Amino acid sequence: MSLPEVDVCIIGSGAGGAPMALELGRAGFKVVVLEKGRHYQPQDFIHDEILNSRRNFFMPLPWEEPHLVRHGAQSRYERSNVAWTANCVGGGTVHMSGFFYRLKPVDFRLRSTLGAVSGSTLADWPISYEELAPFYDKAEAELGVSGEAVPHPFAEPRSGPYPLPPLDVHPVASEIDKACKAMGWHSLPTARGIISRPYRGRAPCSYCSLCGSYGCETGAKSGTNASLIPAALATGNVDLRPGCMARSVEVDKQGRAKSVIYLDENGVVQEQPAKVVVVSCTAVESARLLLNSTSGRFPRGLANGSGLVGKNLLFSSFGESYATFRVSKQGEARPWLKDPAPFVNRSVQDFYLLPDSRFGFRKGGTLGFMWAHPNPIHAAVELAGDGKSALFGKALKDKMREYRDSRILQFEVYAEWLPTSGTYVSVSEDTKDKYGIPVAAITVERHPMDFAATRFLVERGEEVLLRLDPDDVRRKGVMGETTILQHGTCRFGNDAAASVLDKHCRAHEVPNLYVVDGSFMPTGGSVPSTLTIAANSFRVAHHLVRAMKG
Amino acid sequence: MPRAHSPRSRLSRRSFIQRLSFFGGGVVLLGSACKRSEEKAKAPPADPGPLGATVNGQALRTFSAFEYAAVAAACERILPRDEDAGALDADVPVYIDRILQTPALETIRDDFLSGVAALERRSQRMFQKGFSALTPEQQDELLALFRDSPPKSGEAHFFELLTVMTLEGYLGDPSYGGNKGKVGWKLMGFGAVGTVAMAPPEGHDGPKCLRECGLHHGGAHK
């Protein structure tokens, strides 16, 4: 059954899909948004760890909708739920922490800056920071971002202040400021996609402390579910369909996208014809959708004549350490330990790009400081440990009592993930999800430089923590990957033989097909990329509205 | 062609506990070795006998009275009562009994029940008594034996499931049946550092929200 044709069909309602829906709806085009997940309302967001963090409220179950993941092409795939972001209206922006950094000018020309890097498929972007900057301004204003720009060696140029003043921070932030200053580094306020004041009819943050991993019950977190989607629906031109899983994008005889086949919330197959199709399901899932959209014209998957769809997958390189302060020992001397304020909001970017490669790398990244997440089950499972060293009984309860007496300050590293030919998405012919659709298979083969950079950053972060004189500093790891930050599977570029999308994120091979999640990014930058994805989507929408209006 | 070999063993714990940044809270679904339900070896379930009731008269949904006694004893060894509340004080076994009724956790339920049966068998073999009749020292010895079994063995898997589910029952929202009187949160200090709106509102029903929140049944299209 085919539904009436619309101007634009957008698949996905997160950081990429929502700006398109809003701008196209505002411009008067008829838009359908297909979202595979549910449409949660603020009252559905409850501080219930089991609900939010330990079941399929946000993430699909790995035995129903697995990703296959392997490290190296010689290993076996494991079924996993890694590399999913939230499946619901708003996507990953619903349960994000909302660290809203911008990329820096160097991120747009990393290949030119570093030269050829052996073992990496590094490429420059076809646009500059200056071309994206106005759309960063727009994304910050539309979503609602709180922050304060301060000068530092890697500060990206801005046209003005943030739309909202910074959130209140915990007193430990000024301790971090002092520690950094003593070392000649710059402690920067971290901009957040959380509103600090009433903004466009939304209530400000209530400082509840359960932010990342949770939906925001007050709507202060600037997920697209709280900001762009309601505005898009208010245009009257946008038809949002939750519970609708896209199966393929179909093409006509000329090789133009003509419709999206999807399973509706009752499991019935529907066909939605559209003049333009916009794909925005995350870098992994968008690649999967295109690779599953085979036809006589595109036997290897839609827009994949080049064979590049799914290639050059990027996550973010991750490391972290924890500093523990015992309140009973230190509380007297440091009364601020008992302050309940949830936000630290401090970053260090002094090592974003090193002047030479004496440490084995040049492109470093960002350190973000925060209090450890207060989820008690998660914390207790960590305390219990696993394998033969797992604790139970009194030993476990003693650890839990120690935890009660602790405040745990940590940092996270967001370091460059160099693109390699060994890290990519393909689809599995043998493994299908509960809808009967072949699942995404992810192969990861990391560049050794990533680890050198991440380790270096972890060591710098520990220097800051140690200056605060905690009872204990514990390194969690330097070889992690943040798989909710996804990019690169449909690189944009000017050369159709070396990229999937053109500079407007339109497929080189399919003139009415756009991809606007993180897939377009040839390099991921060394910050969380949510704001960049939204800004780019506003940029693409600006272009598309003009193109469609002729 | 990408192919997942032996889904049960391939879906390792690592897949679940891999750190996803920003999910400071951890996206950690239950336990290890979760297989796809359609691929599991369907051994005919042993007749558990009639479902029982707890000492407080709560009707059981998953366990027989016999199984429940073993589960209760095992949970209490994971988190024994001392100067702070133990697993039984928090109604942890009630939590486990109820949560194992979640349809999506069917495979976990099967694994858990097999684990309880294995614990009983081992207890009979070693001590000629049911697990719940052992001394606490004997119970600890047996649990440590399960813990120290080879990493992918059923015994090690059960120990991990038992630990994780005991902690969920001790520290989860009380609407799931455990954490009675919020004793778990008191022990961990959850809420002590929080400000407003830390705990869920009175009357919150987690299991119901998991089933129904955000669903809009009916025609999606005009």
XYZ file of N, CA and C in Angstrom, chain A residues 68-78 313 315 417 420-424 426 441-447 451 481, chain B residues 2-3 5 10 14:
102
model
N 26.373 -6.500 15.356
C 27.490 -7.447 15.403
C 28.760 -6.620 15.470
N 29.609 -6.949 16.409
C 30.816 -6.147 16.611
C 32.024 -7.066 16.697
N 33.085 -6.692 16.023
C 34.335 -7.445 16.154
C 35.509 -6.459 16.122
N 36.575 -6.846 16.785
C 37.801 -6.054 16.757
C 38.762 -6.746 15.812
N 38.895 -6.203 14.618
C 39.749 -6.791 13.596
C 38.969 -7.764 12.733
N 39.283 -7.769 11.450
C 38.525 -8.574 10.495
C 38.738 -10.066 10.703
N 39.750 -10.438 11.504
C 40.001 -11.862 11.736
C 39.194 -12.405 12.926
N 38.633 -11.512 13.717
C 37.911 -11.985 14.903
C 36.484 -12.365 14.534
N 35.856 -13.018 15.478
C 34.447 -13.341 15.295
C 33.582 -12.174 15.764
N 32.427 -12.081 15.148
C 31.476 -11.064 15.590
C 30.825 -11.471 16.904
N 30.573 -10.461 17.734
C 29.771 -10.668 18.935
C 28.481 -9.884 18.786
N 34.215 4.393 9.230
C 33.447 4.591 10.468
C 34.353 5.172 11.558
N 34.355 6.376 15.746
C 33.759 6.642 17.052
C 34.604 7.739 17.694
N 39.802 10.074 16.749
C 39.718 8.689 16.272
C 40.103 8.757 14.800
N 40.408 4.659 9.616
C 41.232 3.599 9.042
C 40.373 2.784 8.090
N 41.024 2.075 7.187
C 40.268 1.232 6.258
C 39.740 -0.006 6.967
N 40.236 -0.272 8.181
C 39.799 -1.456 8.913
C 38.609 -1.225 9.838
N 38.080 -0.016 9.855
C 36.931 0.271 10.724
C 35.748 0.659 9.844
N 34.731 -0.181 9.844
C 33.644 0.028 8.875
C 32.377 -0.700 9.314
N 29.216 -3.028 7.751
C 28.634 -3.786 6.644
C 27.296 -4.334 7.141
N 26.817 -4.803 10.911
C 27.994 -5.502 11.426
C 29.151 -4.507 11.439
N 29.747 -4.356 12.614
C 30.762 -3.314 12.813
C 32.125 -3.956 13.022
N 33.084 -3.536 12.245
C 34.457 -4.005 12.416
C 35.317 -2.817 12.842
N 36.085 -3.018 13.907
C 36.894 -1.928 14.446
C 38.369 -2.326 14.397
N 39.159 -1.502 13.779
C 40.607 -1.711 13.786
C 41.240 -0.343 13.967
N 41.686 -0.092 15.173
C 42.048 1.280 15.506
C 43.480 1.629 15.152
N 43.669 2.908 14.920
C 45.007 3.415 14.618
C 45.792 3.547 15.922
N 45.665 5.634 20.591
C 45.947 5.203 21.962
C 47.034 6.072 22.586
N 36.346 3.252 23.633
C 35.712 3.905 22.513
C 34.312 4.329 22.921
N 29.545 -11.516 7.201
C 29.496 -11.379 8.648
C 28.542 -12.405 9.267
N 29.035 -13.100 10.211
C 28.174 -14.099 10.817
C 28.532 -14.198 12.294
N 28.897 -16.294 15.363
C 29.001 -17.692 15.730
C 28.437 -17.887 17.123
N 28.927 -15.857 22.244
C 29.496 -14.644 21.645
C 28.967 -13.376 22.291
N 31.262 -8.671 28.151
C 31.962 -7.478 27.719
C 31.065 -6.604 26.847
